[in-house]
Coordinates of C-alpha atoms in Angstrom, one line a residue:
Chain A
X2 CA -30.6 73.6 -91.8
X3 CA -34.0 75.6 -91.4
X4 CA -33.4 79.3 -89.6
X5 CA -35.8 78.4 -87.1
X6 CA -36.7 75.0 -85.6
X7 CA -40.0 74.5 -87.2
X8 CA -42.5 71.0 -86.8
X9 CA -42.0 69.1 -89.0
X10 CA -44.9 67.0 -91.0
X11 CA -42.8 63.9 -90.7
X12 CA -41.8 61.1 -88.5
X13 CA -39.2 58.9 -87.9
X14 CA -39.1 55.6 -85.9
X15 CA -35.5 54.2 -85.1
X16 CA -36.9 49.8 -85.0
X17 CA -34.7 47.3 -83.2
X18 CA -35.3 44.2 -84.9
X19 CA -33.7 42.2 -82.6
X20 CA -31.8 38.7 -83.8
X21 CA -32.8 38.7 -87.4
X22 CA -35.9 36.5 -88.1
X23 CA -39.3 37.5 -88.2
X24 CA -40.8 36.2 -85.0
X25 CA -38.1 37.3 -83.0
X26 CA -39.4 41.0 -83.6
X27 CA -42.4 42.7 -81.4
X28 CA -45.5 43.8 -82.7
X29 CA -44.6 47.2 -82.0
X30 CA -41.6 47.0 -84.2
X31 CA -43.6 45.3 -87.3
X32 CA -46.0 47.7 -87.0
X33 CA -43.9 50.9 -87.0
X34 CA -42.3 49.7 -90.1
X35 CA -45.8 49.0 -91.7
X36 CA -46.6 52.2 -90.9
X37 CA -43.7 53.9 -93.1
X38 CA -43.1 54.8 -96.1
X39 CA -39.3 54.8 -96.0
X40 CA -37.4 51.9 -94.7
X41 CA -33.4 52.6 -94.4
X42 CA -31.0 49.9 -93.4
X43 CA -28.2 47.8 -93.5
X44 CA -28.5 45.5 -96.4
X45 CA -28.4 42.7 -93.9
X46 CA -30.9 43.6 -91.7
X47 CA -33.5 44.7 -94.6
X48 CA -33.2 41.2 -96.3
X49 CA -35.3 39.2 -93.4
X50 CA -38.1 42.2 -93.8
X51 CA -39.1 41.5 -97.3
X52 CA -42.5 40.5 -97.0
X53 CA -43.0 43.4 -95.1
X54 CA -41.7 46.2 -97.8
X55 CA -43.9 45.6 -100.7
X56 CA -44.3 49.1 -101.9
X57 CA -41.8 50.9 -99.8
X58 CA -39.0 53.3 -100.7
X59 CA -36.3 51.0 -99.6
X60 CA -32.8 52.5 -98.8
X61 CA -30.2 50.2 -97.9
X62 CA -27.0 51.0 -97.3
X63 CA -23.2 49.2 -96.4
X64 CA -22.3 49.1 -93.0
X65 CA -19.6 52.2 -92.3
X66 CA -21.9 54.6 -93.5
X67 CA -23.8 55.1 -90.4
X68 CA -23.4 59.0 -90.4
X69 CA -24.7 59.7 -94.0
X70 CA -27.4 56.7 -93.4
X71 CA -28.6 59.1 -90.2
X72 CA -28.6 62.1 -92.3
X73 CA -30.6 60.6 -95.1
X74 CA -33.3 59.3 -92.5
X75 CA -33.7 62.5 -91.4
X76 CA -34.0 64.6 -94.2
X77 CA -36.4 62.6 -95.7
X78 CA -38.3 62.4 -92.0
X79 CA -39.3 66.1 -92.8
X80 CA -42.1 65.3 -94.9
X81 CA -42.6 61.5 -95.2
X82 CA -42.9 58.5 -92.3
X83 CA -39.9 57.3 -92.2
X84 CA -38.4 54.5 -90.3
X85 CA -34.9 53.2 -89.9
X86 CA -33.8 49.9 -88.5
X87 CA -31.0 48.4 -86.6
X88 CA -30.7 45.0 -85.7
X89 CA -30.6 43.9 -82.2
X90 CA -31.8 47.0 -80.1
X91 CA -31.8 50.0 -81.9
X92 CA -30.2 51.7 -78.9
X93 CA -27.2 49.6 -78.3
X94 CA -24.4 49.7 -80.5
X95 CA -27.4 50.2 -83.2
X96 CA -28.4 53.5 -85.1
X97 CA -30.3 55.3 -82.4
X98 CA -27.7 57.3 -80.9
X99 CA -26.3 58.6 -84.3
X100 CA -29.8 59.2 -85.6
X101 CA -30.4 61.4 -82.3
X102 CA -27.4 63.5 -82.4
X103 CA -27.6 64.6 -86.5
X104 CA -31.3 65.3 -85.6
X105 CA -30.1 67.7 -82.6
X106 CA -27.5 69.1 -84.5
X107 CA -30.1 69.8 -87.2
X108 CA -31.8 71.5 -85.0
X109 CA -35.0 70.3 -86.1
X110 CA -38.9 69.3 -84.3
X111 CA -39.8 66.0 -85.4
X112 CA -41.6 63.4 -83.8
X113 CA -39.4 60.7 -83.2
X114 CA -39.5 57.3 -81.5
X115 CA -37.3 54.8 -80.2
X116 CA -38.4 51.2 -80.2
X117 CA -36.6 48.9 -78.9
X118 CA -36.0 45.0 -79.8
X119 CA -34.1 42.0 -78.1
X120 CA -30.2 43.1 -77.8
X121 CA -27.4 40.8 -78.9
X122 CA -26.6 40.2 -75.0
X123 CA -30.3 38.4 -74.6
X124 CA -30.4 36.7 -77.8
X125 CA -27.2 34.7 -77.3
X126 CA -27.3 34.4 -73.8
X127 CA -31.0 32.6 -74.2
X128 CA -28.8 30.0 -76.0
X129 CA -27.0 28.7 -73.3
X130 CA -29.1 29.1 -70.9
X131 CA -29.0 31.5 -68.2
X132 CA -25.4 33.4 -67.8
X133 CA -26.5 37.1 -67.3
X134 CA -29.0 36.1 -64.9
X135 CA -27.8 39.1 -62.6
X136 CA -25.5 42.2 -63.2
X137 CA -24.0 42.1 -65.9
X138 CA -22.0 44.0 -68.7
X139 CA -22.0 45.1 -72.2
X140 CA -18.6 45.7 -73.5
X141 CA -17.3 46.4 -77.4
X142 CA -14.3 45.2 -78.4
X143 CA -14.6 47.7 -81.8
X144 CA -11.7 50.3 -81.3
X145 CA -13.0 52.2 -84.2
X146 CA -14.9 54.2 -81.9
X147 CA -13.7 53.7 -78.4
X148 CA -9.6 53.9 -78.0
X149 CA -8.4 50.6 -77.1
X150 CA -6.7 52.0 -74.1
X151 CA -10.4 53.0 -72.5
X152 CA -11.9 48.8 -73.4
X153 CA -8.8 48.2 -71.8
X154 CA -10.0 50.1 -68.3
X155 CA -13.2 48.3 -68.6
X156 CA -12.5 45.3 -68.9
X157 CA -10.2 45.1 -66.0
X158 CA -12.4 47.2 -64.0
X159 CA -15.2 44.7 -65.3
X160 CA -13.2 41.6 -64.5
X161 CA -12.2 42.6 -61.2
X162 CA -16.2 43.1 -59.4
X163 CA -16.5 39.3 -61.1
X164 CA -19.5 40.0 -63.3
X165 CA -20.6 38.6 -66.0
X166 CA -19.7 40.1 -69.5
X167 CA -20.6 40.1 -73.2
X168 CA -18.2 41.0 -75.5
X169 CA -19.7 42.4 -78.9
X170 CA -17.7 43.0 -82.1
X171 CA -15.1 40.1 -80.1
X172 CA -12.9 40.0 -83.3
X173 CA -12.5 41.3 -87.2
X174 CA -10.5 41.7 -89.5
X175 CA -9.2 45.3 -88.5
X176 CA -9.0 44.2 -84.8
X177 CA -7.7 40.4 -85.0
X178 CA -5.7 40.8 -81.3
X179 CA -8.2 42.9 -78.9
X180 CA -10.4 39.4 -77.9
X181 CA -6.8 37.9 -76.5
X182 CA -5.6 41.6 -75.1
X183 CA -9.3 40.5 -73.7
X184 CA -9.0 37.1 -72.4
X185 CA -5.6 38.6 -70.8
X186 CA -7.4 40.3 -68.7
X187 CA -10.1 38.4 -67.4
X188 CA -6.9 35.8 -66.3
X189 CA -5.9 38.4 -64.2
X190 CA -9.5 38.0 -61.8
X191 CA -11.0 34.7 -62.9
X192 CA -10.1 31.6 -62.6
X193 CA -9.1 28.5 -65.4
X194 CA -12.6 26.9 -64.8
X195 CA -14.8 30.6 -65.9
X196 CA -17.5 29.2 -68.4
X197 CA -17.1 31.3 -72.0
X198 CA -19.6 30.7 -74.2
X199 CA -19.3 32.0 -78.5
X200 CA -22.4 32.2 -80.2
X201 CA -23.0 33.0 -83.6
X202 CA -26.3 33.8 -85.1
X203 CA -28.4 33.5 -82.5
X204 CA -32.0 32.4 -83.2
X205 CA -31.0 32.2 -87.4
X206 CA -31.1 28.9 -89.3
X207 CA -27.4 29.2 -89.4
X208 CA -27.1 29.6 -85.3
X209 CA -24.0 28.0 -83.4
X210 CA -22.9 27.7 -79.8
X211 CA -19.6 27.0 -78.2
X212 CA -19.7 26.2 -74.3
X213 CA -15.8 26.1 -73.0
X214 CA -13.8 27.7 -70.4
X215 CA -11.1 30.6 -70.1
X216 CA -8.9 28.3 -69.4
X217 CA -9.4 26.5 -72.8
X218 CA -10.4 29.3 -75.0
X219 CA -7.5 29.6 -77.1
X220 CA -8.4 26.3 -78.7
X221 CA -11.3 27.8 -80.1
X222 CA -10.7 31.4 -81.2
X223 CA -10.8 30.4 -84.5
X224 CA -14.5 30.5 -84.6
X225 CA -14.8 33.8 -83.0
X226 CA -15.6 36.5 -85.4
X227 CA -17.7 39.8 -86.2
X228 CA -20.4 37.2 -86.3
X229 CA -20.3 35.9 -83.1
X230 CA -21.4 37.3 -79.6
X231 CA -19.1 35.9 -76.4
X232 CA -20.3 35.7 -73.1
X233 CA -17.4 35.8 -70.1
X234 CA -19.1 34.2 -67.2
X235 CA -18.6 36.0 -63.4
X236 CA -17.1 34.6 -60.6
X237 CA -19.7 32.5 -59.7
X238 CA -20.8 31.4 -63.3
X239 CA -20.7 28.0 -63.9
X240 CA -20.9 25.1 -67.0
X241 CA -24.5 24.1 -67.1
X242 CA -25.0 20.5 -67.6
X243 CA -28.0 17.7 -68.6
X244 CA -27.4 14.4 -68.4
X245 CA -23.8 13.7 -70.0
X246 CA -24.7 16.9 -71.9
X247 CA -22.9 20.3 -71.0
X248 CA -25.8 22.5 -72.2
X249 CA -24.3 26.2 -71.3
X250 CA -23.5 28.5 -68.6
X251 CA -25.6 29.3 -65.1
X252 CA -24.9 32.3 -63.2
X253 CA -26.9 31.8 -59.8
X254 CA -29.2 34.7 -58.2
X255 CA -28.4 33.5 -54.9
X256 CA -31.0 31.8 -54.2
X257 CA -29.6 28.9 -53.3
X258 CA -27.7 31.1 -50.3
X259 CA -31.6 31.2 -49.4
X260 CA -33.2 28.1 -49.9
X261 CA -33.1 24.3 -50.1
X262 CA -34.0 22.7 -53.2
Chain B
X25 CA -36.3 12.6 -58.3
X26 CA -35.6 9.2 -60.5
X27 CA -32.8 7.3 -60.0
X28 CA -32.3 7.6 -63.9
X29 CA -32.0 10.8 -65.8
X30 CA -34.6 9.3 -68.3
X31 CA -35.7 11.6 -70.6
X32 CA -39.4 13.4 -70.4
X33 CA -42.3 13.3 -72.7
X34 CA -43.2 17.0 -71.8
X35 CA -41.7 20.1 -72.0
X36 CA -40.7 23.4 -70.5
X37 CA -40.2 27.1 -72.3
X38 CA -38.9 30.1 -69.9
X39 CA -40.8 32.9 -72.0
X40 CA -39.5 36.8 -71.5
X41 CA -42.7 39.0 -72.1
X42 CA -40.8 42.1 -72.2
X43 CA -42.4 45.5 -70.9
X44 CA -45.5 43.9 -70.5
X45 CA -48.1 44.9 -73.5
X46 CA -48.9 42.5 -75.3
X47 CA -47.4 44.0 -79.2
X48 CA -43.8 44.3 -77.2
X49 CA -43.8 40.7 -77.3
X50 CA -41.8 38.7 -79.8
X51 CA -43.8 36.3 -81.8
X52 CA -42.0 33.5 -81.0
X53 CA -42.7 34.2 -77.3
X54 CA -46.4 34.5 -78.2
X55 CA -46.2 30.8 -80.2
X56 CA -44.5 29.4 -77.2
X57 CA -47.3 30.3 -74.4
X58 CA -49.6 29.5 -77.2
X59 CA -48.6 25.7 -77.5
X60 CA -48.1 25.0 -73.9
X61 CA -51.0 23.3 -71.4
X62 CA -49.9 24.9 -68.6
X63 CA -48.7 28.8 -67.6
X64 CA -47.1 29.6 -64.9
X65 CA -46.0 33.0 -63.5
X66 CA -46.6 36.5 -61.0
X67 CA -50.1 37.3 -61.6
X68 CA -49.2 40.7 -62.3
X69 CA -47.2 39.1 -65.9
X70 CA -50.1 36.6 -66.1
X71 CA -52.6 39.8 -66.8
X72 CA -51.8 41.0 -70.0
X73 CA -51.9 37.6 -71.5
X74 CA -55.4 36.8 -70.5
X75 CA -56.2 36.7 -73.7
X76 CA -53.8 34.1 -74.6
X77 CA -54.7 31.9 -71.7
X78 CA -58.2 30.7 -72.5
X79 CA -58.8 26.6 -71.9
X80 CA -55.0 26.5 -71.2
X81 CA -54.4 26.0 -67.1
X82 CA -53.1 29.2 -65.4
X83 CA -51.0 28.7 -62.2
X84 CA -50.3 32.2 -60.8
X85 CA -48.5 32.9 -57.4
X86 CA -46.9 36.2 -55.6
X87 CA -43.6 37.4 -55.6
X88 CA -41.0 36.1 -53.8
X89 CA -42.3 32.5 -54.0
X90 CA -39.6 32.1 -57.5
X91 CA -38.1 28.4 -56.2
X92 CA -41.7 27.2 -55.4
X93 CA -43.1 28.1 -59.1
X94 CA -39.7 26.8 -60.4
X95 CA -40.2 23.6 -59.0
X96 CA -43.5 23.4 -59.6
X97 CA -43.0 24.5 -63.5
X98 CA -40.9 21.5 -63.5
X99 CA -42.8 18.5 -61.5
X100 CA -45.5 19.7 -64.2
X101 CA -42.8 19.6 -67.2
X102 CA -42.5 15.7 -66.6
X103 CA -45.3 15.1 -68.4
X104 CA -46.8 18.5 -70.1
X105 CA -46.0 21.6 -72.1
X106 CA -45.6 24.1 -69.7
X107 CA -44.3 27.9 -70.0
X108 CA -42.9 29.8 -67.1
X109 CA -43.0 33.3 -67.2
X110 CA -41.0 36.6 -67.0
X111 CA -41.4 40.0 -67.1
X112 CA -38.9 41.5 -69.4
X113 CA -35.9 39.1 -70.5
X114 CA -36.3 35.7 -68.2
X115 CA -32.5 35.6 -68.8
X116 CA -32.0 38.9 -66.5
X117 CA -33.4 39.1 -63.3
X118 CA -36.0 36.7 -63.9
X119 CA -37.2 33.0 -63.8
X120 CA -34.1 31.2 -66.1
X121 CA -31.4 30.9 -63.8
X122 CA -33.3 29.6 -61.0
X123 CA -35.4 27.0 -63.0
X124 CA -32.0 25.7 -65.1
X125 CA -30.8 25.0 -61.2
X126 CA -33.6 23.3 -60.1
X127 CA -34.1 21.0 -62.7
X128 CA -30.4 20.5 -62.9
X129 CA -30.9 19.6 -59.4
X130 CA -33.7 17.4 -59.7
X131 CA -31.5 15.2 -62.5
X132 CA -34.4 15.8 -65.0
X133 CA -33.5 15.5 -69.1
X134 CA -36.2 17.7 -70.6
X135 CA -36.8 19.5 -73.6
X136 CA -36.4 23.0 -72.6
X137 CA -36.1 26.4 -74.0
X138 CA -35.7 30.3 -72.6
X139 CA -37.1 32.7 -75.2
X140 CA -35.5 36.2 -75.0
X141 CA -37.9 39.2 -74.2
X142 CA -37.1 43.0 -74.5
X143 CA -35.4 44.0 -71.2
X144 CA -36.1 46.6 -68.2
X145 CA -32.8 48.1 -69.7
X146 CA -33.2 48.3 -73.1
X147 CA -37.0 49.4 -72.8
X148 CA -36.4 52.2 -70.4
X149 CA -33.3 53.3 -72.2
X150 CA -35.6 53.8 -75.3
X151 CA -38.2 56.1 -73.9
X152 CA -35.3 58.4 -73.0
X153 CA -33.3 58.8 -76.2
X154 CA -30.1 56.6 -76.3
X155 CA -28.8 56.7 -73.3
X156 CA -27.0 53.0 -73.3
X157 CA -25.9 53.4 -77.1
X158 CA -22.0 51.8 -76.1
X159 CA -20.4 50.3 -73.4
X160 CA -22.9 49.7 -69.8
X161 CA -23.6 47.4 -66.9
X162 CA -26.7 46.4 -65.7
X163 CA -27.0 46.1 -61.2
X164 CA -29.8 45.5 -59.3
X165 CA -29.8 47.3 -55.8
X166 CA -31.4 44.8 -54.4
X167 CA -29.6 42.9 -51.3
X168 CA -31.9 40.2 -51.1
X169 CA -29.5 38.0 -52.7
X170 CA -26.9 39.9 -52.9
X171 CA -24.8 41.3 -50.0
X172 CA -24.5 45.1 -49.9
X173 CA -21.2 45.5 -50.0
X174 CA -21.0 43.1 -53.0
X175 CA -23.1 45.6 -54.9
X176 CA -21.3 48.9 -53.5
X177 CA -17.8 47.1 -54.8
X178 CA -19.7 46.4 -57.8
X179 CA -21.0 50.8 -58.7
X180 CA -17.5 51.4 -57.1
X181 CA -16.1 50.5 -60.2
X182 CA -18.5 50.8 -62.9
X183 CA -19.2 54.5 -62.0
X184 CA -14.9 54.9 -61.9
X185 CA -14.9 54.0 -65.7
X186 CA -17.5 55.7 -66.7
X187 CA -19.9 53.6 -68.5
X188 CA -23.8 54.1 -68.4
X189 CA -25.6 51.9 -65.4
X190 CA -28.7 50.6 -65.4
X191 CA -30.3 50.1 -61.6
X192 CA -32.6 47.7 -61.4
X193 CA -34.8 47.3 -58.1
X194 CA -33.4 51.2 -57.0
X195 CA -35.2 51.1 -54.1
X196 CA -38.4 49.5 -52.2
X197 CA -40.2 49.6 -48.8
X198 CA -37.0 46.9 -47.4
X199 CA -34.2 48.5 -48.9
X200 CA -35.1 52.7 -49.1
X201 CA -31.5 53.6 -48.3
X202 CA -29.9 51.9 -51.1
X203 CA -30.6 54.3 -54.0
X204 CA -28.8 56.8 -51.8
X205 CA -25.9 54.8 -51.7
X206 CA -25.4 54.5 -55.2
X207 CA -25.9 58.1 -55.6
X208 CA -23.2 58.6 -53.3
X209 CA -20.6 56.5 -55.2
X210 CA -21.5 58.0 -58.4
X211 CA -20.8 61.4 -57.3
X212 CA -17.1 60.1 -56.2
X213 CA -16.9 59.6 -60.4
X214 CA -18.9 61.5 -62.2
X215 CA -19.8 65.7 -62.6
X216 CA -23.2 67.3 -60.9
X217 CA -24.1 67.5 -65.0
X218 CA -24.3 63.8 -65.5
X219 CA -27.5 63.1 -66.6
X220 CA -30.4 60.6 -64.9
X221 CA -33.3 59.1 -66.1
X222 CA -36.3 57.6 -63.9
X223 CA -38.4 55.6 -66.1
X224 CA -41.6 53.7 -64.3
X225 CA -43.7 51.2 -66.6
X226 CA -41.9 51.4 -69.9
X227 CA -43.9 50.9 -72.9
X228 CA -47.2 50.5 -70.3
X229 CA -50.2 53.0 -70.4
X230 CA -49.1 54.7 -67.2
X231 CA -45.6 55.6 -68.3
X232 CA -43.8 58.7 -66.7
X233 CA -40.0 59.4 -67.3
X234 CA -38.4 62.1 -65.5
X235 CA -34.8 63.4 -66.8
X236 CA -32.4 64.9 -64.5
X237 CA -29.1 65.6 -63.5
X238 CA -26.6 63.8 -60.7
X239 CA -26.7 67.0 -59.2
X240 CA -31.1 67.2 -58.6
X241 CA -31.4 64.0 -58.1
X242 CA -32.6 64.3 -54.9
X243 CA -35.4 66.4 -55.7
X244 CA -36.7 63.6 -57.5
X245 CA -35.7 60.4 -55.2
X246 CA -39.6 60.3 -54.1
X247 CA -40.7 59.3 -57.7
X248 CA -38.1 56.4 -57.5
X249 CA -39.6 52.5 -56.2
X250 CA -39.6 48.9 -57.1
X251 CA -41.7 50.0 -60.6
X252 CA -39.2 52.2 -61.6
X253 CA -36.1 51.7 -63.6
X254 CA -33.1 54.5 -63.6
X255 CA -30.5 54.8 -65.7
X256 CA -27.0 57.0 -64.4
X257 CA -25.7 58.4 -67.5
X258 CA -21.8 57.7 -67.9
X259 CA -18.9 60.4 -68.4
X260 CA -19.7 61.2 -71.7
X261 CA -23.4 61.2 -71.6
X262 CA -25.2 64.3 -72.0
X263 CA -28.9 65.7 -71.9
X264 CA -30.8 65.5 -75.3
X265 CA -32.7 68.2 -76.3
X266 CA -35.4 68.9 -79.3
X267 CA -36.2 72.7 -79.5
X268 CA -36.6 74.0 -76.0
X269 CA -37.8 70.7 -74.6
X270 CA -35.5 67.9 -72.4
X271 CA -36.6 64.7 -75.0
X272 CA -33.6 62.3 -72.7
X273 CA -30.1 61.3 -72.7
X274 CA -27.5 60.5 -75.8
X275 CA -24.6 58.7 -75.0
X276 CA -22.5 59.4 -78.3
X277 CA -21.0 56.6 -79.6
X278 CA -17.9 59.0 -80.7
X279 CA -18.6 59.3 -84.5
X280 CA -18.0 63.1 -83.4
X281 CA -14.2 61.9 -83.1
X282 CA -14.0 60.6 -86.4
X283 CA -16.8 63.0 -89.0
X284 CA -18.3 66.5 -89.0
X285 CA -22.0 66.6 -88.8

C-alpha cells in the first residue's frame, strides 16, 4: 500500500458481458476489453471472448476467489490497462463492488470505469416475454454472503407489495432448501395461479425455459439449479399465451385500466 | 382481427437500445433493427439510430401514444419485419408488455422476439460506483398507471428492509410531489448518512451525476426530472471515495464478513 495516494499510470475497466455470447455484449464493452492488456475472469465467462484475446495476458480464475481475483486486478491496474469482466452486469451480483472496495481500501488514484452489460433479470425475462414490465425485484437466494434470516425478510416483505421477483443463485449444492423456504413464502401473498417461469442459459445455444405456476412448481424444481434464473410473477402477472401455445408471463403496465384495445 | 389465429408471414422484434448511444447497444439488437422493413418508436430513441435507418421506413410518434404504436407495430407485423423500439430494456418500463397484450388481444400467431437492452438501472448504477451490487427493487413514481398509494405501499416496504431502490420517473411537470413522498418514507427506514445518487442521461454526452446523502437531499431535488434516474442507497450502502474525491456509492456485497482485505 503506497504511503501516499499517488496516480497511477494504469487503468482498470470492470466489463459486464451480459448473457454470455458475443452479440449479446455492447460495443462499449468489446471495446474496453480491446483496449487492455490484461483480461481477468472467470474461466467461464473468458471462454466466449476468445477471438477477442489474441495477445493478451489472460488471468482466469475459479469462481470463490473473487477477493484475491480483485486484488490481482488492481495491482496490476498500477501500471498496465487492465480490464476485468463479469458476466451479466458487472455491478450486480458481478465483480464491481468487490473490485471497488479493495481499490478504496488500497487507498489508491486510478482511473477506473464501470461498464455495464444486460443483467441476468433482462436476459431471462426477454425469454418469456414481458414479466418485469414494471417494479420489480432482484433477490439472491446465495446465503454465503447474506444470512438466510435477512432473504428471509425480503422475500416476505417482497411478496407482500405483490411485485414481481427474480430469484438469482435459486438453488446449489450448498443451499439445496432456500428456493422452497422461497416458494413458502410467496404462498403466503400469492395465489396458486402466480406465473413462475425457470430459465437457464438465456440467449446460449444451450438456453431452456420453463413457464408454470406457484401452484405447480414443485413438479419442476428438479431443473432449477445455479444455472438457472427464476422469475416469481406479481399479483397481477399472468401466463402469456399464443394460439394453444403458453409462450410466458405478462405483467401489465396498466394500461389496459386506461384504454380500450 | 381473423376469425382464425393463422399464422403471419411477417414478423415483430421488441429491441431495448439501452442508454441510448449507439456502442451501448448489443449487437444482436443492432442485427435485429437491421433486418426489419419497418421501425417504429419515440422519436427521441429513433435519433441515435439514424444511421441504421436509411431505405428502411421510420414510423416515429410522441410519448404517451404506446397502445397506438403497439397496435400499429402489429397491423404492420401481419405482413412485414418490423422492430419496435425502447429506450433501455423494452422488458422494463418499455414497449414489451404492452405489445405481448395487444397482439394477444388481437388473436395474432406471429413470429416475435423482445431483445434485452442495458437498463436505466443498471446504467445509472454504473456511473456511480456499485451502488446495486446485491439485493434491489426497481419503482417507478409515476401514477399514471399506477395508483399512489399502490407505489407508497410498495417504498413502504422496500425502504423497511433495506435494499437499494432504483426510482424511475422521480418526478415530472404532473407528478412534482411524488419524489418528496418517497423521500419521506425513506427517512422512516433509513439514517440521514444513506447515500443518493441523481444520475440524468447515463452513458449520453450530457451526463451529470450528483452524489448525496438522505439527509441533503433536498438541496439537490431541483436537479431531479423525468431525464433523471436516482438511486436511494440501502442500509448498508455507503459513500465511495478515491483520494479526497466523492467517485459514488458501494453497496458491499459482505465479503468484509467473511475475508480481511
Amino acid at each position: 500500500m503506497p504511503l501516499h495516494a499517488e496516480p497511477s499510470q494504469g487503468s482498470l475497466v470492470i466489463v459486464g458481458l451480459g448473457p454470455g455470447r458475443l452479440d449479446a455484449m455492447t460495443a462499449h464493452a468489446l471495446k474496453a476489453i480491446a483496449r487492455s492488456d490484461y483480461v481477468l475472469g472467470h474461466a467461464m465467462y473468458l471462454e466466449p471472448l476468445e477471438p477477442l484475446l489474441k495477445g493478451k495476458n489472460v488471468i482466469s480464475s475459479s469462481m470463490g476467489k473473487e477477493v484475491d481475483r480483485a486484488s490481482q486486478a488492481i495491482e496490476l491496474a498500477r501500471t498496465h490497462a487492465v480490464a476485468i469482466v463479469s458476466g451479466g452486469d458487472a455491478g450486480v451480483y458481478g465483480m464491481a463492488s468487490i473490485v471497488l472496495e479493495v481499490l478504496e481500501h488500497a487507498g489508491l488514484v486510478i482511473d477506473v470505469e464501470v461498464i455495464p452489460g444486460v443483467t441476468a433479470a433482462n436476459a431471462a425475462a426477454s425469454r418469456v416475454g414481458s414479466p418485469l414490465s414494471g417494479d420489480f425485484a432482484v433477490i439472491s437466494l446465495s446465503d454465503l454472503l447474506t444470512p438466510l434470516e435477512v432473504i428471509e425478510k425480503r422475500l416476505d416483505a417482497i411478496f407482500g407489495i405483490g411485485i414481481p421477483v427474480v430469484l438469482y443463485n435459486p438453488k446449489s449444492r450448498g443451499r439445496p432448501h432456500n428456493f422452497a423456504i422461497a416458494v413458502e413464502y410467496a404462498r403466503r401473498h400469492l395465489g396458486s395461479g402466480t406465473p413462475i417461469a425457470i430459465v437457464r442459459n438465456a440467449l446460449r445455444d444451450d438456453e431452456a425455459t420453463i413457464v408454470t405456476t406457484l401452484g405447480e412448481i414443485e413438479e419442476h424444481e428438479p431443473a432449477i439449479d445455479m444455472h438457472t434464473t427464476v422469475i416469481i410473477g406479481g399479483s397481477e402477472s399472468r401466463i402469456w399465451r399464443m394460439g394453444n401455445d403458453v409462450k410466458g408471463i405478462i405483467t401489465p403496465r396498466g394500461y389496459h385500466r386506461k384504454y380500450v384495445y
